[in-house]
Short mmCIF file of C-alpha atoms and ligand atoms in Angstrom, two decimals:
data_model
loop_
_atom_site.label_atom_id
_atom_site.label_comp_id
_atom_site.label_asym_id
_atom_site.label_seq_id
_atom_site.Cartn_x
_atom_site.Cartn_y
_atom_site.Cartn_z
CA UNK A 1229 -19.11 -39.86 -2.79
CA UNK A 1230 -17.34 -38.31 0.11
CA UNK A 1231 -18.39 -37.34 3.55
CA UNK A 1232 -21.16 -34.94 4.21
CA UNK A 1233 -19.29 -32.89 6.76
CA UNK A 1234 -16.09 -30.96 6.65
CA UNK A 1235 -13.33 -30.86 9.23
CA UNK A 1236 -12.29 -27.67 10.99
CA UNK A 1237 -8.59 -27.18 11.53
CA UNK A 1238 -7.20 -24.37 13.64
CA UNK A 1239 -3.89 -22.85 12.63
CA UNK A 1240 -2.05 -20.70 15.13
CA UNK A 1241 -1.70 -18.50 17.13
CA UNK A 1242 1.49 -20.37 17.86
CA UNK A 1243 2.57 -22.18 14.75
CA UNK A 1244 5.97 -23.03 13.31
CA UNK A 1245 5.03 -21.52 9.96
CA UNK A 1246 4.03 -18.21 11.47
CA UNK A 1247 6.57 -16.02 13.10
CA UNK A 1248 3.83 -13.96 14.60
CA UNK A 1249 0.75 -14.96 16.51
CA UNK A 1250 -2.30 -15.02 14.33
CA UNK A 1251 -5.07 -17.50 14.02
CA UNK A 1252 -6.76 -18.98 10.99
CA UNK A 1253 -9.56 -21.48 11.08
CA UNK A 1254 -9.54 -23.70 8.03
CA UNK A 1255 -12.45 -25.75 6.90
CA UNK A 1256 -11.25 -28.83 5.14
CA UNK A 1257 -12.88 -31.29 2.84
CA UNK A 1258 -10.34 -34.09 2.75
CA UNK A 1259 -7.12 -32.43 1.73
CA UNK A 1260 -8.76 -29.39 0.20
CA UNK A 1261 -9.43 -26.13 1.95
CA UNK A 1262 -13.01 -25.05 1.41
CA UNK A 1263 -13.22 -22.16 3.81
CA UNK A 1264 -11.01 -19.95 5.87
CA UNK A 1265 -11.78 -17.59 8.72
CA UNK A 1266 -8.97 -15.37 9.91
CA UNK A 1267 -9.03 -14.18 13.46
CA UNK A 1268 -6.73 -11.20 13.70
CA UNK A 1269 -5.94 -8.90 16.55
CA UNK A 1270 -3.48 -10.83 18.72
CA UNK A 1271 -0.82 -8.18 18.28
CA UNK A 1272 -3.13 -5.29 18.90
CA UNK A 1273 -1.20 -2.99 21.18
CA UNK A 1274 -3.24 0.17 20.88
CA UNK A 1275 -0.56 2.19 19.14
CA UNK A 1276 -3.02 4.62 17.62
CA UNK A 1277 -4.28 5.60 21.02
CA UNK A 1278 -0.73 5.83 22.32
CA UNK A 1279 0.14 8.13 19.43
CA UNK A 1280 -2.76 10.37 20.31
CA UNK A 1281 -1.55 10.58 23.89
CA UNK A 1282 2.02 11.47 23.05
CA UNK A 1283 3.57 14.59 21.56
CA UNK A 1284 4.62 14.68 17.92
CA UNK A 1285 8.26 14.18 18.81
CA UNK A 1286 7.55 11.26 21.07
CA UNK A 1287 5.15 9.72 18.57
CA UNK A 1288 8.04 9.27 16.20
CA UNK A 1289 9.45 6.52 18.38
CA UNK A 1290 6.11 4.79 18.57
CA UNK A 1291 5.63 5.05 14.81
CA UNK A 1292 9.00 3.41 14.44
CA UNK A 1293 7.83 0.50 16.52
CA UNK A 1294 4.63 -0.15 14.60
CA UNK A 1295 6.69 -2.69 12.75
CA UNK A 1296 10.31 -3.67 13.17
CA UNK A 1297 10.80 -4.69 9.55
CA UNK A 1298 9.40 -1.59 7.86
CA UNK A 1299 10.41 1.02 10.38
CA UNK A 1300 11.67 3.45 7.78
CA UNK A 1301 8.44 3.20 5.80
CA UNK A 1302 6.34 3.93 8.88
CA UNK A 1303 8.50 6.79 10.07
CA UNK A 1304 8.58 8.23 6.55
CA UNK A 1305 4.84 8.13 6.49
CA UNK A 1306 4.55 9.60 9.96
CA UNK A 1307 7.03 12.41 9.43
CA UNK A 1308 5.49 13.19 6.08
CA UNK A 1309 2.05 13.56 7.58
CA UNK A 1310 3.17 15.63 10.54
CA UNK A 1311 5.46 17.82 8.45
CA UNK A 1312 2.60 18.60 6.16
CA UNK A 1313 0.44 19.51 9.12
CA UNK A 1314 3.17 21.71 10.54
CA UNK A 1315 3.85 23.20 7.15
CA UNK A 1316 7.57 22.58 7.07
CA UNK A 1317 9.57 21.69 3.98
CA UNK A 1318 12.26 19.06 4.37
CA UNK A 1319 15.67 19.97 2.88
CA UNK A 1320 16.50 18.11 -0.35
CA UNK A 1321 19.46 16.30 1.15
CA UNK A 1322 17.23 14.82 3.85
CA UNK A 1323 14.83 13.65 1.15
CA UNK A 1324 17.63 11.82 -0.59
CA UNK A 1325 18.81 10.22 2.62
CA UNK A 1326 15.27 9.10 3.35
CA UNK A 1327 15.04 7.62 -0.12
CA UNK A 1328 18.28 5.73 0.31
CA UNK A 1329 17.15 4.40 3.68
CA UNK A 1330 13.79 3.35 2.29
CA UNK A 1331 15.41 1.42 -0.50
CA UNK A 1332 17.95 -0.20 1.80
CA UNK A 1333 15.04 -1.26 3.91
CA UNK A 1334 13.32 -2.73 0.88
CA UNK A 1335 16.47 -4.73 0.14
CA UNK A 1336 16.66 -6.06 3.67
CA UNK A 1337 12.96 -6.84 3.85
CA UNK A 1338 12.78 -8.56 0.48
CA UNK A 1339 15.87 -10.65 1.08
CA UNK A 1340 14.45 -11.68 4.42
CA UNK A 1341 11.27 -12.65 2.66
CA UNK A 1342 13.02 -14.59 -0.10
CA UNK A 1343 14.63 -16.57 2.68
CA UNK A 1344 11.36 -17.25 4.44
CA UNK A 1345 9.54 -18.33 1.33
CA UNK A 1346 12.42 -20.63 0.42
CA UNK A 1347 12.20 -22.04 3.93
CA UNK A 1348 8.49 -22.71 3.53
CA UNK A 1349 9.18 -24.35 0.20
CA UNK A 1350 11.54 -26.71 1.97
CA UNK A 1351 14.62 -25.11 0.45
CA UNK A 1352 16.55 -24.20 3.56
CA UNK A 1353 19.85 -23.63 1.80
CA UNK A 1354 18.52 -20.51 0.14
CA UNK A 1355 17.01 -19.42 3.45
CA UNK A 1356 20.41 -19.55 5.10
CA UNK A 1357 22.13 -17.80 2.21
CA UNK A 1358 19.58 -15.03 2.06
CA UNK A 1359 19.80 -14.38 5.78
CA UNK A 1360 23.57 -14.42 5.65
CA UNK A 1361 23.64 -11.86 2.84
CA UNK A 1362 21.13 -9.70 4.61
CA UNK A 1363 23.62 -9.14 7.40
CA UNK A 1364 25.65 -6.98 5.01
CA UNK A 1365 22.72 -4.55 4.83
CA UNK A 1366 22.21 -4.65 8.56
CA UNK A 1367 25.85 -3.74 9.10
CA UNK A 1368 25.34 -0.82 6.77
CA UNK A 1369 22.33 0.27 8.79
CA UNK A 1370 24.40 0.09 11.89
CA UNK A 1371 27.05 2.27 10.38
CA UNK A 1372 24.62 4.83 8.99
CA UNK A 1373 22.26 5.10 11.93
CA UNK A 1374 23.67 3.17 14.86
CA UNK A 1375 20.91 0.57 14.92
CA UNK A 1376 20.65 -2.70 13.05
CA UNK A 1377 16.90 -3.02 13.05
CA UNK A 1378 15.33 0.12 14.43
CA UNK A 1379 17.13 3.12 13.02
CA UNK A 1380 15.52 6.28 14.32
CA UNK A 1381 16.95 8.09 11.31
CA UNK A 1382 13.89 10.04 10.26
CA UNK A 1383 12.94 12.89 12.44
CA UNK A 1384 10.52 15.77 12.10
CA UNK A 1385 12.15 18.23 9.74
CA UNK A 1386 14.71 15.93 8.17
CA UNK A 1387 17.02 13.15 9.22
CA UNK A 1388 19.14 12.70 12.28
CA UNK A 1389 22.42 11.80 10.63
CA UNK A 1390 24.15 12.61 7.42
CA UNK A 1391 25.68 10.17 4.95
CA UNK A 1392 29.34 11.13 4.60
CA UNK A 1393 31.28 10.49 1.36
CA UNK A 1394 33.18 7.63 2.99
CA UNK A 1395 29.94 6.07 4.08
CA UNK A 1396 28.58 6.53 0.57
CA UNK A 1397 31.55 4.58 -0.77
CA UNK A 1398 30.88 1.84 1.70
CA UNK A 1399 27.24 1.67 0.61
CA UNK A 1400 28.36 1.46 -3.02
CA UNK A 1401 30.70 -1.39 -2.13
CA UNK A 1402 27.96 -3.30 -0.35
CA UNK A 1403 25.62 -2.72 -3.29
CA UNK A 1404 28.25 -4.26 -5.56
CA UNK A 1405 28.32 -7.36 -3.40
CA UNK A 1406 24.57 -7.48 -2.96
CA UNK A 1407 23.89 -7.12 -6.65
CA UNK A 1408 25.89 -10.27 -7.26
CA UNK A 1409 23.89 -12.07 -4.63
CA UNK A 1410 20.53 -10.92 -6.00
CA UNK A 1411 21.53 -12.14 -9.45
CA UNK A 1412 22.30 -15.43 -7.83
CA UNK A 1413 18.87 -15.60 -6.20
CA UNK A 1414 17.31 -14.79 -9.52
CA UNK A 1415 19.14 -17.63 -11.19
CA UNK A 1416 18.29 -20.02 -8.36
CA UNK A 1417 14.57 -19.30 -8.18
CA UNK A 1418 14.21 -19.53 -11.95
CA UNK A 1419 16.06 -22.79 -12.37
CA UNK A 1420 15.76 -24.75 -9.15
CA UNK A 1421 13.16 -27.48 -9.80
CA UNK A 1422 12.16 -27.95 -6.14
CA UNK A 1423 11.43 -24.30 -5.76
CA UNK A 1424 9.53 -24.08 -9.05
CA UNK A 1425 7.43 -27.10 -8.20
CA UNK A 1426 6.46 -25.66 -4.83
CA UNK A 1427 5.59 -22.19 -6.05
CA UNK A 1428 4.29 -22.39 -9.63
CA UNK A 1429 0.50 -22.27 -9.81
CA UNK A 1430 0.28 -22.18 -6.04
CA UNK A 1431 -1.85 -19.51 -4.42
CA UNK A 1432 -3.34 -18.14 -7.61
CA UNK A 1433 -4.84 -14.67 -7.40
CA UNK A 1434 -6.49 -13.56 -10.63
CA UNK A 1435 -5.87 -9.94 -11.66
CA UNK A 1436 -9.58 -9.19 -11.46
CA UNK A 1437 -9.70 -10.56 -7.90
CA UNK A 1438 -6.56 -8.71 -6.94
CA UNK A 1439 -8.06 -5.44 -8.08
CA UNK A 1440 -11.45 -6.12 -6.58
CA UNK A 1441 -10.08 -7.20 -3.20
CA UNK A 1442 -7.70 -4.27 -3.07
CA UNK A 1443 -4.49 -6.19 -2.77
CA UNK A 1444 -1.40 -4.02 -2.48
CA UNK A 1445 2.31 -4.19 -3.08
CA UNK A 1446 4.07 -7.21 -4.54
CA UNK A 1447 0.91 -9.29 -4.06
CA UNK A 1448 -0.90 -6.99 -6.48
CA UNK A 1449 2.05 -6.61 -8.84
CA UNK A 1450 2.49 -10.37 -8.88
CA UNK A 1451 -0.95 -10.47 -10.49
CA UNK A 1452 0.16 -8.26 -13.32
CA UNK A 1453 -1.16 -4.90 -12.12
CA UNK A 1454 1.44 -2.18 -12.13
CA UNK A 1455 0.65 -0.02 -9.17
CA UNK A 1456 3.25 1.54 -6.98
CA UNK A 1457 2.90 4.59 -4.76
CA UNK A 1458 6.47 5.55 -5.56
CA UNK A 1459 5.45 6.16 -9.13
CA UNK A 1460 1.75 7.02 -8.83
CA UNK A 1461 2.07 9.52 -6.01
CA UNK A 1462 5.78 10.25 -5.63
CA UNK A 1463 6.93 11.17 -2.16
CA UNK A 1464 10.35 12.13 -0.75
CA UNK A 1465 12.74 12.08 -3.71
CA UNK A 1466 11.09 9.42 -5.84
CA UNK A 1467 9.95 11.86 -8.48
CA UNK A 1468 13.61 12.31 -9.43
CA UNK A 1469 14.56 8.64 -9.39
CA UNK A 1470 14.52 6.53 -12.52
CA UNK A 1471 13.10 3.08 -11.86
CA UNK A 1472 10.70 0.57 -13.31
CA UNK A 1473 7.60 -0.67 -11.61
CA UNK A 1474 7.98 -4.42 -11.69
CA UNK A 1475 5.08 -6.71 -12.28
CA UNK A 1476 4.65 -10.30 -13.30
CA UNK A 1477 1.75 -12.09 -14.91
CA UNK A 1478 2.12 -15.41 -13.16
CA UNK A 1479 -0.43 -14.61 -10.41
CA UNK A 1480 1.12 -17.26 -8.17
CA UNK A 1481 3.70 -17.41 -5.38
CA UNK A 1482 6.44 -17.73 -7.95
CA UNK A 1483 5.36 -14.48 -9.59
CA UNK A 1484 5.42 -12.73 -6.22
CA UNK A 1485 8.93 -14.02 -5.62
CA UNK A 1486 10.03 -12.84 -9.03
CA UNK A 1487 8.55 -9.39 -8.42
CA UNK A 1488 10.43 -9.05 -5.18
CA UNK A 1489 13.73 -10.20 -6.57
CA UNK A 1490 13.46 -7.82 -9.52
CA UNK A 1491 12.48 -5.03 -7.15
CA UNK A 1492 15.68 -5.62 -5.28
CA UNK A 1493 17.60 -4.96 -8.50
CA UNK A 1494 15.65 -1.73 -8.99
CA UNK A 1495 16.34 -0.70 -5.41
CA UNK A 1496 20.06 -1.14 -5.92
CA UNK A 1497 19.76 1.10 -8.98
CA UNK A 1498 17.88 3.76 -7.03
CA UNK A 1499 20.41 3.74 -4.21
CA UNK A 1500 23.31 4.18 -6.64
CA UNK A 1501 21.54 6.98 -8.47
CA UNK A 1502 20.67 8.79 -5.25
CA UNK A 1503 24.19 8.46 -3.85
CA UNK A 1504 25.67 9.98 -7.01
CA UNK A 1505 23.32 12.92 -7.05
CA UNK A 1506 22.93 13.83 -3.40
CA UNK A 1507 22.33 17.55 -3.12
CA UNK A 1508 24.57 19.37 -0.67
CA UNK A 1509 23.26 21.42 2.22
CA UNK A 1510 21.63 20.94 5.56
CA UNK A 1511 19.83 17.74 6.36
CA UNK A 1512 17.55 18.96 9.09
CA UNK A 1513 15.39 21.95 9.87
CA UNK A 1514 13.83 22.75 13.17
CA UNK A 1515 10.28 21.57 13.63
CA UNK A 1516 7.80 23.52 15.72
CA UNK A 1517 6.23 21.93 18.76
CA UNK A 1518 2.62 22.39 17.80
CA UNK A 1519 0.84 21.79 14.56
CA UNK A 1520 -2.00 24.06 13.43
CA UNK A 1521 -5.39 22.45 13.17
CA UNK A 1522 -5.82 20.39 10.05
CA UNK A 1523 -5.99 16.95 8.52
CA UNK A 1524 -3.59 15.03 6.40
CA UNK A 1525 -3.22 11.67 4.71
CA UNK A 1526 0.17 10.40 3.72
CA UNK A 1527 1.07 7.35 1.69
CA UNK A 1528 4.31 5.50 1.15
CA UNK A 1529 5.20 2.29 -0.59
CA UNK A 1530 6.45 0.04 2.19
CA UNK A 1531 8.19 -3.19 1.17
CA UNK A 1532 4.87 -4.98 1.58
CA UNK A 1533 2.72 -2.46 -0.23
CA UNK A 1534 0.95 0.78 0.30
CA UNK A 1535 1.12 2.13 3.82
CA UNK A 1536 -1.22 4.92 4.75
CA UNK A 1537 -1.30 7.21 7.75
CA UNK A 1538 -3.93 9.75 8.62
CA UNK A 1539 -3.44 12.54 11.13
CA UNK A 1540 -5.76 15.18 12.43
CA UNK A 1541 -4.48 17.93 14.66
CA UNK A 1542 -6.34 20.41 16.77
CA UNK A 1543 -3.58 22.95 17.22
CA UNK A 1544 -1.91 21.34 20.22
CA UNK A 1545 1.31 19.38 20.57
CA UNK A 1546 -0.50 16.07 20.21
CA UNK A 1547 -2.51 14.69 17.32
CA UNK A 1548 -6.22 14.54 17.91
CA UNK A 1549 -6.61 11.40 15.84
CA UNK A 1550 -4.05 9.17 14.26
CA UNK A 1551 -4.80 6.25 12.00
CA UNK A 1552 -2.51 3.67 10.47
CA UNK A 1553 -3.48 1.40 7.60
CA UNK A 1554 -0.67 -1.06 7.05
CA UNK A 1555 -0.32 -3.09 3.84
CA UNK A 1556 -0.92 -6.52 5.34
CA UNK A 1557 -4.44 -5.62 6.39
CA UNK A 1558 -5.25 -4.70 2.80
CA UNK A 1559 -3.92 -8.05 1.67
CA UNK A 1560 -5.95 -10.21 4.02
CA UNK A 1561 -9.10 -10.47 1.85
CA UNK A 1562 -6.93 -11.40 -1.12
CA UNK A 1563 -5.13 -13.93 1.05
CA UNK A 1564 -8.43 -15.55 2.01
CA UNK A 1565 -9.32 -15.83 -1.65
CA UNK A 1566 -6.00 -17.50 -2.43
CA UNK A 1567 -6.39 -19.96 0.40
CA UNK A 1568 -9.67 -21.42 -0.79
CA UNK A 1569 -9.40 -24.51 -2.94
CA UNK A 1570 -5.79 -25.32 -2.17
CA UNK A 1571 -4.15 -28.32 -0.52
CA UNK A 1572 -3.31 -28.26 3.15
CA UNK A 1573 0.39 -28.60 2.42
CA UNK A 1574 0.35 -25.32 0.52
CA UNK A 1575 -1.03 -23.27 3.38
CA UNK A 1576 2.30 -22.14 4.87
CA UNK A 1577 3.81 -21.07 1.60
CA UNK A 1578 0.76 -19.09 0.55
CA UNK A 1579 0.58 -17.41 3.92
CA UNK A 1580 4.23 -16.52 3.66
CA UNK A 1581 3.64 -15.46 0.07
CA UNK A 1582 1.95 -12.18 0.92
CA UNK A 1583 4.77 -11.41 3.34
CA UNK A 1584 2.42 -10.90 6.23
CA UNK A 1585 3.43 -8.53 8.96
CA UNK A 1586 0.83 -8.84 11.65
CA UNK A 1587 2.28 -6.32 14.02
CA UNK A 1588 1.66 -3.67 11.37
CA UNK A 1589 -1.75 -4.97 10.71
CA UNK A 1590 -3.46 -5.31 14.04
CA UNK A 1591 -5.10 -1.95 14.30
CA UNK A 1592 -8.49 -1.62 15.75
CA UNK A 1593 -11.24 -1.97 13.23
CA UNK A 1594 -14.68 -0.87 14.24
CA UNK A 1595 -17.42 -2.06 12.02
CA UNK A 1596 -20.55 -0.03 12.34
CA UNK A 1597 -24.01 -1.11 11.40
CA UNK A 1598 -24.08 -4.41 9.66
CA UNK A 1599 -21.81 -7.13 8.65
CA UNK A 1600 -18.10 -7.18 9.18
CA UNK A 1601 -17.17 -8.93 5.96
CA UNK A 1602 -16.14 -11.87 8.09
CA UNK A 1603 -12.51 -10.92 7.89
CA UNK A 1604 -12.11 -8.10 10.32
CA UNK A 1605 -12.34 -8.42 14.00
CA UNK A 1606 -12.20 -5.61 16.45
CA UNK A 1607 -10.59 -5.74 19.81
CA UNK A 1608 -12.82 -7.84 21.95
CA UNK A 1609 -13.62 -5.53 24.75
CA UNK A 1610 -13.42 -2.00 23.47
CA UNK B 345 24.67 -34.21 37.53
CA UNK B 346 24.36 -36.14 34.35
CA UNK B 347 20.83 -35.02 33.80
CA UNK B 348 21.69 -31.35 34.04
CA UNK B 349 24.68 -31.85 31.82
CA UNK B 350 22.51 -33.54 29.22
CA UNK B 351 19.89 -30.85 29.50
CA UNK B 352 22.29 -28.04 28.90
CA UNK B 353 24.02 -29.88 26.08
CA UNK B 354 21.36 -29.46 23.47
CA UNK B 355 18.43 -27.35 24.53
CA UNK B 356 15.57 -26.97 22.11
CA UNK B 357 14.15 -23.55 21.72
CA UNK B 358 10.70 -22.41 20.87
CA UNK B 359 10.06 -18.88 19.81
CA UNK B 360 6.84 -17.07 20.62
CA UNK B 361 5.99 -13.52 19.73
CA UNK B 362 3.50 -12.12 22.19
CA UNK B 363 2.79 -8.92 20.33
CA UNK B 364 6.13 -7.31 19.64
CA UNK B 365 7.07 -5.19 16.68
CA UNK B 366 9.00 -7.94 14.88
CA UNK B 367 12.30 -6.21 15.49
CA UNK B 368 13.24 -8.70 18.16
CA UNK B 369 11.93 -11.58 16.11
CA UNK B 370 14.08 -10.92 13.11
CA UNK B 371 17.09 -10.48 15.35
CA UNK B 372 16.26 -13.75 16.99
CA UNK B 373 16.05 -15.51 13.64
CA UNK B 374 19.30 -13.80 12.68
CA UNK B 375 20.82 -15.51 15.71
CA UNK B 376 19.96 -18.93 14.30
CA UNK B 377 21.20 -18.19 10.78
CA UNK B 378 24.80 -18.51 9.57
CA UNK B 379 26.40 -15.30 10.81
CA UNK B 380 25.58 -15.90 14.47
CA UNK B 381 24.62 -19.55 14.25
CA UNK B 382 23.51 -20.74 17.67
CA UNK B 383 23.33 -24.26 16.34
CA UNK B 384 27.01 -24.58 17.03
CA UNK B 385 26.07 -24.65 20.72
CA UNK B 386 23.62 -27.44 20.03
CA UNK B 387 20.69 -25.07 20.35
CA UNK B 388 17.94 -25.93 17.96
CA UNK B 389 14.84 -24.02 16.99
CA UNK B 390 11.71 -26.08 17.44
CA UNK B 391 8.18 -25.74 16.20
CA UNK B 392 6.17 -27.44 18.88
CA UNK B 393 6.02 -26.42 22.53
CA UNK B 394 5.81 -30.07 23.52
CA UNK B 395 9.38 -30.68 22.37
CA UNK B 396 10.91 -27.52 23.72
CA UNK B 397 13.04 -26.81 26.77
CA UNK B 398 13.39 -23.07 26.49
CA UNK B 399 10.71 -20.59 25.55
CA UNK B 400 12.16 -17.51 23.89
CA UNK B 401 9.46 -14.89 24.17
CA UNK B 402 9.55 -11.50 22.48
CA UNK B 403 7.22 -8.57 22.75
CA UNK B 404 4.89 -7.09 25.34
CA UNK B 405 1.99 -9.28 26.39
CA UNK B 406 -1.20 -8.03 24.79
CA UNK B 407 -4.46 -8.88 26.46
CA UNK B 408 -5.39 -10.97 23.45
CA UNK B 409 -2.33 -13.17 23.57
CA UNK B 410 -1.95 -13.66 27.34
CA UNK B 411 -4.03 -16.80 27.35
CA UNK B 412 -2.16 -18.35 24.44
CA UNK B 413 1.17 -17.57 26.06
CA UNK B 414 0.01 -19.34 29.19
CA UNK B 415 -1.17 -22.31 27.15
CA UNK B 416 2.10 -22.61 25.24
CA UNK B 417 3.98 -22.49 28.54
CA UNK B 418 1.75 -25.12 30.08
CA UNK B 419 2.27 -27.42 27.14
CA UNK B 420 6.01 -27.44 27.53
CA UNK B 421 7.35 -30.41 29.50
CA UNK B 422 9.18 -29.71 32.74
CA UNK B 423 11.81 -28.60 33.47
CA UNK B 424 11.23 -25.53 31.36
CA UNK B 425 12.90 -22.17 31.15
CA UNK B 426 11.84 -18.83 29.80
CA UNK B 427 14.01 -16.17 28.21
CA UNK B 428 12.47 -12.74 27.73
CA UNK B 429 14.06 -11.07 24.72
CA UNK B 430 13.82 -7.33 24.28
CA UNK B 431 12.74 -4.43 26.40
CA UNK B 432 9.13 -5.12 25.54
CA UNK B 433 9.36 -8.62 26.92
CA UNK B 434 11.19 -7.39 29.99
CA UNK B 435 8.71 -4.71 30.99
CA UNK B 436 6.49 -3.82 28.06
CA UNK B 437 8.52 -0.64 27.83
CA UNK B 438 7.58 1.38 24.76
CA UNK B 439 4.01 0.16 24.91
CA UNK B 440 3.76 0.10 28.63
CA UNK B 441 0.89 2.54 28.93
CA UNK B 442 -1.14 1.21 26.04
CA UNK B 443 -4.57 0.04 27.01
CA UNK B 444 -4.23 -3.48 25.68
CA UNK B 445 -0.83 -4.29 27.15
CA UNK B 446 -0.53 -6.29 30.33
CA UNK B 447 3.18 -5.75 30.82
CA UNK B 448 6.25 -7.90 30.33
CA UNK B 449 6.34 -11.65 29.92
CA UNK B 450 6.68 -12.04 33.69
CA UNK B 451 3.18 -10.70 34.14
CA UNK B 452 1.95 -14.07 32.88
CA UNK B 453 4.67 -16.69 33.34
CA UNK B 454 7.90 -16.87 35.34
CA UNK B 455 11.00 -15.69 33.50
CA UNK B 456 14.53 -16.98 34.05
CA UNK B 457 16.63 -14.63 31.95
CA UNK B 458 15.94 -11.08 30.83
CA UNK B 459 17.71 -9.66 27.79
CA UNK B 460 17.03 -5.92 27.46
CA UNK B 461 17.56 -3.92 24.29
CA UNK B 462 15.31 -2.64 21.58
CA UNK B 463 16.01 -4.92 19.87
CA UNK B 464 18.91 -6.67 21.62
CA UNK B 465 21.70 -7.66 19.28
CA UNK B 466 21.91 -11.34 18.40
CA UNK B 467 25.10 -11.53 20.47
CA UNK B 468 23.18 -10.34 23.50
CA UNK B 469 20.49 -12.95 22.94
CA UNK B 470 23.08 -15.70 22.62
CA UNK B 471 24.76 -14.43 25.75
CA UNK B 472 21.46 -14.55 27.61
CA UNK B 473 20.82 -18.12 26.53
CA UNK B 474 24.40 -19.12 27.36
CA UNK B 475 23.99 -17.68 30.86
CA UNK B 476 20.85 -19.73 31.29
CA UNK B 477 22.69 -22.87 30.21
CA UNK B 478 25.43 -22.11 32.70
CA UNK B 479 22.86 -21.85 35.40
CA UNK B 480 21.25 -25.14 34.45
CA UNK B 481 24.65 -26.77 34.49
CA UNK B 482 25.52 -25.23 37.81
CA UNK B 483 22.23 -26.20 39.39
CA UNK B 484 22.40 -28.92 42.01
CA UNK B 485 26.11 -29.41 41.69
S1 SF4 C 2174 11.85 -4.55 22.33
FE1 SF4 C 2174 11.86 -3.07 20.64
S2 SF4 C 2174 12.41 -4.29 18.85
FE2 SF4 C 2174 11.76 -5.71 20.44
S3 SF4 C 2174 9.59 -6.07 20.05
FE3 SF4 C 2174 9.75 -4.39 21.53
S4 SF4 C 2174 9.73 -2.53 20.30
FE4 SF4 C 2174 10.18 -4.22 18.93
#
């Protein structure tokens, strides 16, 4: 029975379920998705080229604007790479401040995401609560750095501003409040039947697929694989921080939610630990203008997964080549796997489930000789 | 006029990111959530361009998205208004010299209100929209 042909349904670039412009072409057989073709690249701005044209100091501001949600992760990665090229060692206090900022960012990003996924599940109350609570973190950001969303705290050779003891107390206070809220989210997502019904067994990604398709971040950990750059390849001050790598065996959207909520608890722990043990001393050293010739890869665990930057310098004040591999790009093949065989109504929640951040993702991908696995598209006219 | 009064009473907003860094987008969503809550002015976020009165555009216009931006604008029923949120949307600023950036939103469609800032605070966005509403109300009086 059934019809011989399938129906093609475009999704995006402007779509209520996507906050960013991206296009997916779904092939439907009745209510079931049988094929999906992503068409990425709408947000391609050419940042890599811009980074190559600007000096190291200037590049910092571009790196910050690769993505507005994980700015600290990108600047951490950028500064780390350039500092290694320049051969400067960041003072320990700066490392701690960077760690605290990274974890605050994780809190803000994950709570934002919990809200969005609740919204896609039709549970707007939680969406509103999560976004309300997030404002507490944004106010903290404003007090620490002066900016709510883009912080410009990391700079070559350290950080721009110190965290004073009074500010530390304020952060502790906010953590107290936020911990209560996260516990609340945890209770809600585990017990609320609407949410469970919409997320359990939706968007299944088997551990073998997750590993094979190179998923990263909470998408990978939601499939039961414990991998986290913070533990596997510690950067800034993570080698001194006690924390657990969270994973969940559910392999579905619910598992990914659980991973993120538990990670928020861990982040609060890390922030408290770092605040209590902040080494004294300077928080910034002077960085030279030029970097000697060399190459460097740096990795950080952004809220969405592993973020990787590559820099090559030729001894001048500008990088010769700069490459960014953001976590969402790594998750796209896994996403396409999850999207096959599901119902149309589940598309938005699965898309939201990997926490896509397309502005991070849309780098130029050049595929040489042969097939682009059907998932990567380069800028049309380069 | 009654029509203008009605129009400014409950404008429906559609949000379109033309290639920004997300900073403006999350601040825009923050403006519709409880702390800033633009719904108290009757402003409602809408999913479809065909139901929207105001297009809130964020980000510089990339050459890939220009056509879609145009199409979304064309789909909106008249009278329609455009608010450009963020320095990117105003002039393409940080990405201005990138090879795939065309410029600000006004390089593709006409813009009524510009809200600079990187990203502008939600208060600034609300202020920009409120100014637009004032103008609609004041029009043809
Ligand atoms: S104006 Fe700033 S925050 Fe807004 S999209 Fe552009 S770079 Fe991002």
